[in-house]
PDB file of C-alpha atoms in Angstrom:
ATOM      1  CA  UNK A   1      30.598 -45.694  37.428  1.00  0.00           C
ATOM      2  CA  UNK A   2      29.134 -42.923  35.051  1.00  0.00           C
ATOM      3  CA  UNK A   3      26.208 -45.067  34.750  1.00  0.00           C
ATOM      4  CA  UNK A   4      25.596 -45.097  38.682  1.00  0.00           C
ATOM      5  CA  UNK A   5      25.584 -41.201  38.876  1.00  0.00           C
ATOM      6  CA  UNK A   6      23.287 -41.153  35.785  1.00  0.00           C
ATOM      7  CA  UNK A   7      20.937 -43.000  37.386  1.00  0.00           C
ATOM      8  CA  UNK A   8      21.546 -40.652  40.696  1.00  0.00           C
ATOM      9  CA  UNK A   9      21.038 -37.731  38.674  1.00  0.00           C
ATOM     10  CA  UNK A  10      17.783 -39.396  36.582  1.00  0.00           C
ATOM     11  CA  UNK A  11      15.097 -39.161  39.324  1.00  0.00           C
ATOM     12  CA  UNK A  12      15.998 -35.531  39.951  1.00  0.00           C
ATOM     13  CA  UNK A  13      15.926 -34.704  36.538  1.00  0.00           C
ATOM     14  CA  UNK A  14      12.228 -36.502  36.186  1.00  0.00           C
ATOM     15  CA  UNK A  15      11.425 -34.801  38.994  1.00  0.00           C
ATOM     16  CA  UNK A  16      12.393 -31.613  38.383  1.00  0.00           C
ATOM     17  CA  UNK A  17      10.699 -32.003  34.867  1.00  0.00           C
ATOM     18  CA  UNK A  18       7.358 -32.837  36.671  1.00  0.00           C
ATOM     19  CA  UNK A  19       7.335 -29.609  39.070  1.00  0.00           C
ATOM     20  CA  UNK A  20       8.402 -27.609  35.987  1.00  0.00           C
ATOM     21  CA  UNK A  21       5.216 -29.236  33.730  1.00  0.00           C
ATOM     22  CA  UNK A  22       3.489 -28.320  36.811  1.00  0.00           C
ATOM     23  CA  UNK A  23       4.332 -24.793  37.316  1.00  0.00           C
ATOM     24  CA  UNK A  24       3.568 -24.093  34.037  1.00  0.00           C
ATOM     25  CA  UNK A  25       0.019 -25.746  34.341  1.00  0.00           C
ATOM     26  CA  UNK A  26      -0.237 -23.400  37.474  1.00  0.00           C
ATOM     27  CA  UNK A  27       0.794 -20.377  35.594  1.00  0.00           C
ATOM     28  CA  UNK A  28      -2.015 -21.488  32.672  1.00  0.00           C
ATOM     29  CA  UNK A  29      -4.845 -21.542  35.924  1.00  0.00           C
ATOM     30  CA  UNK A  30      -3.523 -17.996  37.113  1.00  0.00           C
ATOM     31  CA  UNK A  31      -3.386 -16.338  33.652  1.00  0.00           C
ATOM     32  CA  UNK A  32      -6.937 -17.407  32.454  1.00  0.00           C
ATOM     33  CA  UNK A  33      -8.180 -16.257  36.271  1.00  0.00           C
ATOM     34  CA  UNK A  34     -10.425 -14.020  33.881  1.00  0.00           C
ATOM     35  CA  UNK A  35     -11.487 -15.697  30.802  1.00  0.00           C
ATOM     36  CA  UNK A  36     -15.158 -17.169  31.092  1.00  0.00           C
ATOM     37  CA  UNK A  37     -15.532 -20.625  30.336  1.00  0.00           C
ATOM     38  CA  UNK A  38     -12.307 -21.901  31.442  1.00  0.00           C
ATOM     39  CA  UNK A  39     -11.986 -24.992  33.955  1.00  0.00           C
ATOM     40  CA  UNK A  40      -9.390 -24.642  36.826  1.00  0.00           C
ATOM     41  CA  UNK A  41      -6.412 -27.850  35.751  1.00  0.00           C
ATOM     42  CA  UNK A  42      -4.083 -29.498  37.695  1.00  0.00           C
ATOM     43  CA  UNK A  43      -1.996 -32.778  37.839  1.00  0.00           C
ATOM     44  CA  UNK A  44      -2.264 -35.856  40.618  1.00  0.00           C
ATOM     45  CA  UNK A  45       1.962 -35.447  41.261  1.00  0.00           C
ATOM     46  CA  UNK A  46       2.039 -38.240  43.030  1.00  0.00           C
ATOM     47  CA  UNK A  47       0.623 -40.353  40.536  1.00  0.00           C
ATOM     48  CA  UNK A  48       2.444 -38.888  37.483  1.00  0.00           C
ATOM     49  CA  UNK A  49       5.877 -39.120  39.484  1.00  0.00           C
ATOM     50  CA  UNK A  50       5.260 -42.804  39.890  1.00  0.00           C
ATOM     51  CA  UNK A  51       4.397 -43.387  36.630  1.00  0.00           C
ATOM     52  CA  UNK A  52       7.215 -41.600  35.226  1.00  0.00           C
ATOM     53  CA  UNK A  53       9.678 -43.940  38.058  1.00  0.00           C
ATOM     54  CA  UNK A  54       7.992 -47.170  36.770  1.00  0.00           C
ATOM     55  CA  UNK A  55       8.148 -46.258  32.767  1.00  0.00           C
ATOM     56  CA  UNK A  56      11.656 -46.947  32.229  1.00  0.00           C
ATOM     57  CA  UNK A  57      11.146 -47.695  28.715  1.00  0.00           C
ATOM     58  CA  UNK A  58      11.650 -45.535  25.820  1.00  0.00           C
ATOM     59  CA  UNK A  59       8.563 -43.761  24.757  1.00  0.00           C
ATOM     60  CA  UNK A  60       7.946 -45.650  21.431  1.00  0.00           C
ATOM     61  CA  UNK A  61       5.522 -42.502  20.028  1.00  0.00           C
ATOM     62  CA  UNK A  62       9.038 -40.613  18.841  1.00  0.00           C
ATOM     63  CA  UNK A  63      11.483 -42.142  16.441  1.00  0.00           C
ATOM     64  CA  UNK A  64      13.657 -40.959  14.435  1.00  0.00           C
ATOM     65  CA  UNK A  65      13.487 -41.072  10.251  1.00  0.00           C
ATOM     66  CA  UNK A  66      16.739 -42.802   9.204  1.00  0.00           C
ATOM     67  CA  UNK A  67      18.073 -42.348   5.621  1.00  0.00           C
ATOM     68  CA  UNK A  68      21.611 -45.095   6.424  1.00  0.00           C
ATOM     69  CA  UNK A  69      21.820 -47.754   8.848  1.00  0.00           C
ATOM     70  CA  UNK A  70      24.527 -45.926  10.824  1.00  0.00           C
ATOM     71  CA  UNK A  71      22.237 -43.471  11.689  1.00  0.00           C
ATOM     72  CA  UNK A  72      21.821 -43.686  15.755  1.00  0.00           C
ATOM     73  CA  UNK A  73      18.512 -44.565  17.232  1.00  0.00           C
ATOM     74  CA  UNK A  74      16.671 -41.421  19.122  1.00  0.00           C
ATOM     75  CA  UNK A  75      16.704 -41.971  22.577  1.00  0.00           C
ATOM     76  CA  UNK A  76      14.224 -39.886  24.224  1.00  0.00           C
ATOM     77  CA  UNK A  77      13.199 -40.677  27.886  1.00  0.00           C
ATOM     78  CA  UNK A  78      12.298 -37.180  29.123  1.00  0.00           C
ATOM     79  CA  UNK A  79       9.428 -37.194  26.625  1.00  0.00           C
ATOM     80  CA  UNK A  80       6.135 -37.504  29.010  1.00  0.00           C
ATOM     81  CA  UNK A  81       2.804 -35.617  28.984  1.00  0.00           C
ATOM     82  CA  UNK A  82       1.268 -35.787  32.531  1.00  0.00           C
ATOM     83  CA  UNK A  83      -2.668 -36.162  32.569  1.00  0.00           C
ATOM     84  CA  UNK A  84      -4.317 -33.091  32.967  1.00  0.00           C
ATOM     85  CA  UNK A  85      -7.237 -33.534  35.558  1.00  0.00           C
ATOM     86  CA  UNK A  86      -9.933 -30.519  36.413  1.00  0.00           C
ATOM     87  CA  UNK A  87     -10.111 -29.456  39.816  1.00  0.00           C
ATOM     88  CA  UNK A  88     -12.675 -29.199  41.849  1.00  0.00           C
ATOM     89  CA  UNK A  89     -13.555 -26.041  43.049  1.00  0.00           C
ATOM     90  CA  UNK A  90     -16.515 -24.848  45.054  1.00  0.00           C
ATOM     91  CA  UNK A  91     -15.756 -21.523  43.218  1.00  0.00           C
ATOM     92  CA  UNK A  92     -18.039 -20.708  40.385  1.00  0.00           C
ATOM     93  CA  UNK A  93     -18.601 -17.696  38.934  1.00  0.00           C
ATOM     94  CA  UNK A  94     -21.352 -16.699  36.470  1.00  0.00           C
ATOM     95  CA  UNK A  95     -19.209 -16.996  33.458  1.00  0.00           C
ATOM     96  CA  UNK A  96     -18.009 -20.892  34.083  1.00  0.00           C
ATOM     97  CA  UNK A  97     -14.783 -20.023  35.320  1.00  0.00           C
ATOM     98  CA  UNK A  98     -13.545 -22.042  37.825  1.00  0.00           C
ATOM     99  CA  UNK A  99      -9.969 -20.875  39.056  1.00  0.00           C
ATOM    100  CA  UNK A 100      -9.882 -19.976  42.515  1.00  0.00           C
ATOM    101  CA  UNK A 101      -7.056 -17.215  42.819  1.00  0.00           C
ATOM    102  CA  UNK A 102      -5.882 -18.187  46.608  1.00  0.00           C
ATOM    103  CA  UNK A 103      -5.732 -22.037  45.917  1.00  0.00           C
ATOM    104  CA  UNK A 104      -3.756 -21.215  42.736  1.00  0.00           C
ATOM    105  CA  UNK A 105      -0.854 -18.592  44.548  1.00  0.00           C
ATOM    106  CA  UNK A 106      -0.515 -20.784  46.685  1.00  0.00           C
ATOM    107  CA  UNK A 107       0.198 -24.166  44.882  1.00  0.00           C
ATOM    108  CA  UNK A 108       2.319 -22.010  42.721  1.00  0.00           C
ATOM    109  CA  UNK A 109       4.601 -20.684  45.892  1.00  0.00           C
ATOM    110  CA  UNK A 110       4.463 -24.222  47.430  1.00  0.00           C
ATOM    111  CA  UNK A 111       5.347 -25.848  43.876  1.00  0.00           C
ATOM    112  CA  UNK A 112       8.459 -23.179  43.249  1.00  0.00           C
ATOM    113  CA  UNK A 113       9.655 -24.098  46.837  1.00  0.00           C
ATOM    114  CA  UNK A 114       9.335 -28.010  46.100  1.00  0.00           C
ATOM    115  CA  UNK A 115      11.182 -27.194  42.820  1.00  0.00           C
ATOM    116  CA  UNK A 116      13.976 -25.555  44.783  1.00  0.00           C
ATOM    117  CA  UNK A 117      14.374 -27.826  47.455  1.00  0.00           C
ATOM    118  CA  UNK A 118      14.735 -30.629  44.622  1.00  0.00           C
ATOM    119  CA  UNK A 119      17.330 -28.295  43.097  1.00  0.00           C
ATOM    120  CA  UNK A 120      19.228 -27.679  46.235  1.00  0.00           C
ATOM    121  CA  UNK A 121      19.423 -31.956  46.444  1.00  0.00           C
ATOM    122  CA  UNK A 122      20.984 -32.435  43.406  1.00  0.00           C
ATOM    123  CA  UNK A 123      23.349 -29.835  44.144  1.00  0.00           C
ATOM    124  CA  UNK A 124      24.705 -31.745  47.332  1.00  0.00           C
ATOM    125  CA  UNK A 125      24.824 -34.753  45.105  1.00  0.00           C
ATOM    126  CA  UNK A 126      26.864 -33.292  42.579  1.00  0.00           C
ATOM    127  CA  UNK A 127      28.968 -31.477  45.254  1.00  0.00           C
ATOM    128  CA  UNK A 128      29.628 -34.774  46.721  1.00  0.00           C
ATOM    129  CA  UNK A 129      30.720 -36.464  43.919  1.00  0.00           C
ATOM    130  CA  UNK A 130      32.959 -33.598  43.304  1.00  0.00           C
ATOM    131  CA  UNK A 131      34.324 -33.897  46.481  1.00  0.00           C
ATOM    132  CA  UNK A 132      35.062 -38.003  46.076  1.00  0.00           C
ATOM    133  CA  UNK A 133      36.704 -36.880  42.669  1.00  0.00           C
ATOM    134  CA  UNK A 134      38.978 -34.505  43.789  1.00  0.00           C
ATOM    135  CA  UNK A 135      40.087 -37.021  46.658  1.00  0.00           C
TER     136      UNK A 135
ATOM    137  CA  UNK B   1      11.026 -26.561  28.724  1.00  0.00           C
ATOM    138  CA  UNK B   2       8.558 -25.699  30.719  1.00  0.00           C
ATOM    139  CA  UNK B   3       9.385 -22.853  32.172  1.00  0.00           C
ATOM    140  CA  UNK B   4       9.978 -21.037  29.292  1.00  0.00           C
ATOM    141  CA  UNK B   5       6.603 -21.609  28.631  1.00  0.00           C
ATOM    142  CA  UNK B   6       5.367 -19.615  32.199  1.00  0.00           C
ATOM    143  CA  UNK B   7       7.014 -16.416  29.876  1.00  0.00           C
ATOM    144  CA  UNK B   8       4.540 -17.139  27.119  1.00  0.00           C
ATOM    145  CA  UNK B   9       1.750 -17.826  28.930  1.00  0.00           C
ATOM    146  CA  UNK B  10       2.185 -14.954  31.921  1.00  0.00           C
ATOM    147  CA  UNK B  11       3.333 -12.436  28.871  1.00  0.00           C
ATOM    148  CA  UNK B  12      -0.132 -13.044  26.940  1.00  0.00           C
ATOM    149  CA  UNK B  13      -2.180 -12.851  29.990  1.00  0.00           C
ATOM    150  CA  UNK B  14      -0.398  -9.428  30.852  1.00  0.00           C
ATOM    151  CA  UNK B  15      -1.035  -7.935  27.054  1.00  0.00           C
ATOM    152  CA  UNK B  16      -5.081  -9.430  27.254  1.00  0.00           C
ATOM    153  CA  UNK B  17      -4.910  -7.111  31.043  1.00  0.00           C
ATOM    154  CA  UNK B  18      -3.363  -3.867  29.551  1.00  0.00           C
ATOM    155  CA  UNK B  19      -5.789  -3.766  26.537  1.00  0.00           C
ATOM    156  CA  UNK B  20      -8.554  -4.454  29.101  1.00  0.00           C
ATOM    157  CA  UNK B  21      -7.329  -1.461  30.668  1.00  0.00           C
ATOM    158  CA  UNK B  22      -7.008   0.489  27.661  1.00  0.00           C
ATOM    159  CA  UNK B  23     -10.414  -0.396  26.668  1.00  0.00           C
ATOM    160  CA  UNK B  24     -11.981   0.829  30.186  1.00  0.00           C
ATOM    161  CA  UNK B  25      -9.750   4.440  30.010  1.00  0.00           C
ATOM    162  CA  UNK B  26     -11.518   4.898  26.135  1.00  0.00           C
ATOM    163  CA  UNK B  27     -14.842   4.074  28.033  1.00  0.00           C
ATOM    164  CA  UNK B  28     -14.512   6.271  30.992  1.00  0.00           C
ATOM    165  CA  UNK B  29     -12.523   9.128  28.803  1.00  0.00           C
ATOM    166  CA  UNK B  30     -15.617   8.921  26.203  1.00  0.00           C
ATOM    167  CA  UNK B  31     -18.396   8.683  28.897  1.00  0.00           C
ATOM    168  CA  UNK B  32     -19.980  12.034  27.443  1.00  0.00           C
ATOM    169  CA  UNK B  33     -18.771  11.677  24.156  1.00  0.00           C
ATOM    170  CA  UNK B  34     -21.306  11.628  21.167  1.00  0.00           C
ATOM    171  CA  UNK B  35     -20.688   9.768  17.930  1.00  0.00           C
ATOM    172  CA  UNK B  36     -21.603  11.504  14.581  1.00  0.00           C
ATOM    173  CA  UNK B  37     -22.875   8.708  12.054  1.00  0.00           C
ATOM    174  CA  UNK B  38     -24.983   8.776   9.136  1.00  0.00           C
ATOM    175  CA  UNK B  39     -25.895  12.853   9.420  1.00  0.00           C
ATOM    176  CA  UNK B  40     -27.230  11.914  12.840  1.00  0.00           C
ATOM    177  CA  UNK B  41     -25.900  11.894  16.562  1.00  0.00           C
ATOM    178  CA  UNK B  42     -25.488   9.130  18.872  1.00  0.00           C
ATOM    179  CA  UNK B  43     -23.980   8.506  22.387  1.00  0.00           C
ATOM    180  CA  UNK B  44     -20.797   6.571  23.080  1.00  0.00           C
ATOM    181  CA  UNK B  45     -21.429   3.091  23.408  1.00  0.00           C
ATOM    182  CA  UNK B  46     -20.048   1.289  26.458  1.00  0.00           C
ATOM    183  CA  UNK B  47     -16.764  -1.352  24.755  1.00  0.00           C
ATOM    184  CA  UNK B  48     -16.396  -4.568  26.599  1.00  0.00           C
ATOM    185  CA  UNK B  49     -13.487  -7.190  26.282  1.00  0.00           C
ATOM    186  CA  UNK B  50     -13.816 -10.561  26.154  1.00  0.00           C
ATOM    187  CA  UNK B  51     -11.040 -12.703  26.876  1.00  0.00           C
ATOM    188  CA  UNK B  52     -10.883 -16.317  25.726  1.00  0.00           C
ATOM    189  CA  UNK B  53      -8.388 -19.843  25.923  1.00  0.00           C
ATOM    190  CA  UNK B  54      -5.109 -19.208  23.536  1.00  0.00           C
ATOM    191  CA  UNK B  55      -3.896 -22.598  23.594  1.00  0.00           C
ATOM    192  CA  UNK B  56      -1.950 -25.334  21.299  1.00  0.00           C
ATOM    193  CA  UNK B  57      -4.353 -28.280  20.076  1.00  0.00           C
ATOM    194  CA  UNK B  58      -5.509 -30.965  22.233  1.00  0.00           C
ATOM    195  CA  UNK B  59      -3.974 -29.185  25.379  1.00  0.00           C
ATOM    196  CA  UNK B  60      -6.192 -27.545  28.148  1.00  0.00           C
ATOM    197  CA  UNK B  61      -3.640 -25.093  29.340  1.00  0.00           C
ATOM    198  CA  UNK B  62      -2.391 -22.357  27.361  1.00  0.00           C
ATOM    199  CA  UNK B  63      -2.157 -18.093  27.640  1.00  0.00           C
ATOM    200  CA  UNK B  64      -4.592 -16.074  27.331  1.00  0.00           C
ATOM    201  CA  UNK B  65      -6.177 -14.262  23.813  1.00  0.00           C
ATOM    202  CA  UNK B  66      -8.682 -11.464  23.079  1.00  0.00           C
ATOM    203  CA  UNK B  67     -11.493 -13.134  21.297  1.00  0.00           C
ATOM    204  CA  UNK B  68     -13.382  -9.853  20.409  1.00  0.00           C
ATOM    205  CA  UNK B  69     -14.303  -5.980  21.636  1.00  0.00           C
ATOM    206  CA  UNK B  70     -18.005  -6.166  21.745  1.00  0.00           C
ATOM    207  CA  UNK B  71     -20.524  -3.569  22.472  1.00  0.00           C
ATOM    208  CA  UNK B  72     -22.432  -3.202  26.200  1.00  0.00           C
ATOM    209  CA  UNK B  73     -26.120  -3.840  25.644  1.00  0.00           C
ATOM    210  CA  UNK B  74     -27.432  -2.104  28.513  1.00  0.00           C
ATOM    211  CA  UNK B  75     -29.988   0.802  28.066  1.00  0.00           C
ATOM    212  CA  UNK B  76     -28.960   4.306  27.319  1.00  0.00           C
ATOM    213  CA  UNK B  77     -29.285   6.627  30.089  1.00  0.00           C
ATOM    214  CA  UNK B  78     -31.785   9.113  29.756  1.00  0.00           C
ATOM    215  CA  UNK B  79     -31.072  12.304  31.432  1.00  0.00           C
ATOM    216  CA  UNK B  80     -33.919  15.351  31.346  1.00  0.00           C
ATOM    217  CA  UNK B  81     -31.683  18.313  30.080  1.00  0.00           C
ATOM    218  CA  UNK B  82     -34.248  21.045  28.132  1.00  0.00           C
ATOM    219  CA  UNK B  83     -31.151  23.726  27.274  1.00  0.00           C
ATOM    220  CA  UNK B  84     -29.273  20.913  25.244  1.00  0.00           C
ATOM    221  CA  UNK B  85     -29.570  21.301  21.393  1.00  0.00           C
ATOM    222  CA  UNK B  86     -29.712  17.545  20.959  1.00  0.00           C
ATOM    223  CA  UNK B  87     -33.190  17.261  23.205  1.00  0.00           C
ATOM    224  CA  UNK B  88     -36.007  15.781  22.225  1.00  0.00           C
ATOM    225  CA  UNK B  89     -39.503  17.731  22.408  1.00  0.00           C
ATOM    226  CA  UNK B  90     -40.038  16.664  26.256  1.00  0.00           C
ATOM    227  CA  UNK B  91     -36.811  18.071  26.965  1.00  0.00           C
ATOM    228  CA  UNK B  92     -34.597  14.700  27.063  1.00  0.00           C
ATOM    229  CA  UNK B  93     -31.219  13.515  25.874  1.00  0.00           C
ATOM    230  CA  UNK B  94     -30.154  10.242  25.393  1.00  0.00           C
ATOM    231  CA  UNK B  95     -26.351   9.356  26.944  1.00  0.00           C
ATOM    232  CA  UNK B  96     -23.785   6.936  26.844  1.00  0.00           C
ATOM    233  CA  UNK B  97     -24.443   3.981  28.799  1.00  0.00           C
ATOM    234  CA  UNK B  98     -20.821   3.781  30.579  1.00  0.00           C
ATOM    235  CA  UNK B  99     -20.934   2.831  34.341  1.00  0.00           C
ATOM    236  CA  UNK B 100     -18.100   5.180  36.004  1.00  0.00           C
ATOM    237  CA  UNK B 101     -18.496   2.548  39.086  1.00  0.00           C
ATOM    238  CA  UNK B 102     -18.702  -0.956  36.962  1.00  0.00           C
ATOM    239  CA  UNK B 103     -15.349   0.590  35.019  1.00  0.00           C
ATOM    240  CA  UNK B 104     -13.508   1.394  37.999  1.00  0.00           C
ATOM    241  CA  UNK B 105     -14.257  -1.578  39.603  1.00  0.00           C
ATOM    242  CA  UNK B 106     -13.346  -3.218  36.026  1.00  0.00           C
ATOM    243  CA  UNK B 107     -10.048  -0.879  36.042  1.00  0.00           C
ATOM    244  CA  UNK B 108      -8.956  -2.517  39.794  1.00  0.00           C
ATOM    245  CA  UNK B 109      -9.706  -6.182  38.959  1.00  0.00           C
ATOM    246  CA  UNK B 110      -7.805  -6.203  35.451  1.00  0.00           C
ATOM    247  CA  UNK B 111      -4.751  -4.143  37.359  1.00  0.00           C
ATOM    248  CA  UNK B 112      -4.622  -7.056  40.210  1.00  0.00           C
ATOM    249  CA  UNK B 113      -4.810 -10.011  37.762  1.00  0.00           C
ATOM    250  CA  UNK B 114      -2.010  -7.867  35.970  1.00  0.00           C
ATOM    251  CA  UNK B 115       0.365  -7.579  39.093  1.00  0.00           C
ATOM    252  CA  UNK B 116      -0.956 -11.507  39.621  1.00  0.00           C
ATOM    253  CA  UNK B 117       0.969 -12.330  36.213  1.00  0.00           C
ATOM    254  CA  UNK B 118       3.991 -10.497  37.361  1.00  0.00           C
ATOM    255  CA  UNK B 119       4.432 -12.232  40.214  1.00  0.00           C
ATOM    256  CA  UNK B 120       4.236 -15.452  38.243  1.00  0.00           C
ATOM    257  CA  UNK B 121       7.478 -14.265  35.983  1.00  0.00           C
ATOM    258  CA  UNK B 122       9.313 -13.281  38.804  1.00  0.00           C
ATOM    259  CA  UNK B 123       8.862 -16.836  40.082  1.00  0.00           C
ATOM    260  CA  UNK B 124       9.816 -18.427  36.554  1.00  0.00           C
ATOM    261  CA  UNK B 125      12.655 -16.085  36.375  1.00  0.00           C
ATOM    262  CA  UNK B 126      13.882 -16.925  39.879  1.00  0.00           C
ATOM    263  CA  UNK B 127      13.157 -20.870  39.133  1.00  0.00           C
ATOM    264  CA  UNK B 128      15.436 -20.403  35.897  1.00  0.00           C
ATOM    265  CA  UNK B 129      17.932 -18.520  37.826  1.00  0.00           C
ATOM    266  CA  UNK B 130      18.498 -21.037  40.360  1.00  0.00           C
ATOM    267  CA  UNK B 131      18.402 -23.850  38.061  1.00  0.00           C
ATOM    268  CA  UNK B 132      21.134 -22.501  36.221  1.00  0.00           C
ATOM    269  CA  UNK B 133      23.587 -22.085  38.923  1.00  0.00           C
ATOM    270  CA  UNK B 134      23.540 -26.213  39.249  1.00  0.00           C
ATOM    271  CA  UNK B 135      26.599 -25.895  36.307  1.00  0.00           C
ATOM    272  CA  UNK B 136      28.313 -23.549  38.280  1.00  0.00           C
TER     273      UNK B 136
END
């Protein structure tokens, strides 16, 4: 049974990882608005969430030094680092930077909400289960 | 975590604005200001900042980090002033090359992007908030 609500509670939580990675990427776009040279980032979500769904296996990059054979294996499926793509803006100032303010606030705003919303899903769920638990 | 990051990155951002700011107050405060080097007098040069990429290796995101205070290269005013002690022989001084105009305008742009960062922290802080009321 536990295993059937982990799995409920895995999307969300690979999800909510993504939007988070992305928030902060957003946050990286609107801090640098000023400093020349800098390239406006971003990440395709769609493609990262689907990669993330179908890569069920362990990420083989992080293991664990073990000194006795009782030692546990490290299980680490959160571990992910979403390709980074430029974006294309048709803003360009004379320094090289690319960041275009409005596009940013507002992929930052519509990210937070898409966070929150996810959030407020996984709050039902666990509300539900509560309620089937308390009968 | 992510998030935690936004503080980090927002935070360094804010601290690159404010000395941007401080910077244009010194040039604006110091706009008539002469500089006494060597036995011999010179006007204030014009600071600029310039701002550059702080971030981890092999990543493309990352705060922002003062890479240096460098000197404005544009010309020296010349203003005719014949009662000055410091004129030449035709009766001219040289200034500081400060912009009042290009500062201020400066001054706005580094207080917006400064307010822009805030905004971003409120929205981490709200983010992390909410998050945490999911154990409640």
């Amino acid at each position: 049974m536990f295993s059937k609500i982990n799995q409920i509670f895995d999307f969300h939580q690979k999800s909510l990882n993504l939007y988070a990675k992305r928030q902060e990427i957003l946050a990286s776009n609107i801090a640098n608005a000023d400093t020349p040279g800098y390239k406006s980032v971003d990440i395709n979500f769609t493609n990262e969430l689907n990669k993330i769904i179908k890569s069920n296996i362990k990420n083989k990059n992080i293991t664990l030094k073990k000194t006795s054979s009782k030692h546990l294996n490290g299980k680490n499926n959160n571990f992910f680092s979403p390709e980074i793509i430029s974006v294309v803006t048709n803003q360009k100032k004379p320094d090289g930077n690319t960041v275009n303010m409005d596009r940013e606030r507002i992929e930052f705003l519509n990210n937070s909400l898409k966070y929150q919303s996810n959030l407020a899903f996984m709050k039902n769920e666990i509300k539900n289960i509560m309620r089937i638990l308390q009968g | 975590m992510s998030l935690l990051n936004i503080f980090n990155i927002a935070g360094s951002a804010m601290t690159a604005q404010s000395q941007k700011i401080n910077v244009i107050a010194s040039n604006l405060a110091n706009m008539d200001s002469v500089i006494h080097k060597n036995g011999k007098f010179y006007p204030y040069v014009a600071k600029k900042v310039i701002f550059e990429l702080d971030s981890s290796k092999n990543s493309k995101i990352g705060g922002v980090k003062i890479s240096g205070i460098i000197d404005d290269t544009s010309p020296m005013n010349l203003v005719y002033d014949p009662n000055n002690p410091m004129a030449n022989h035709k009766g001219y001084i040289l200034t500081s090359n400060v912009n009042p105009i290009t500062e201020t305008v400066n001054n706005i742009s580094a207080a917006r992007s400064y307010q822009a960062n805030i905004e971003v922290l409120k929205t981490a802080k709200f983010m992390i908030s909410k998050t945490l009321t999911i154990i409640e």
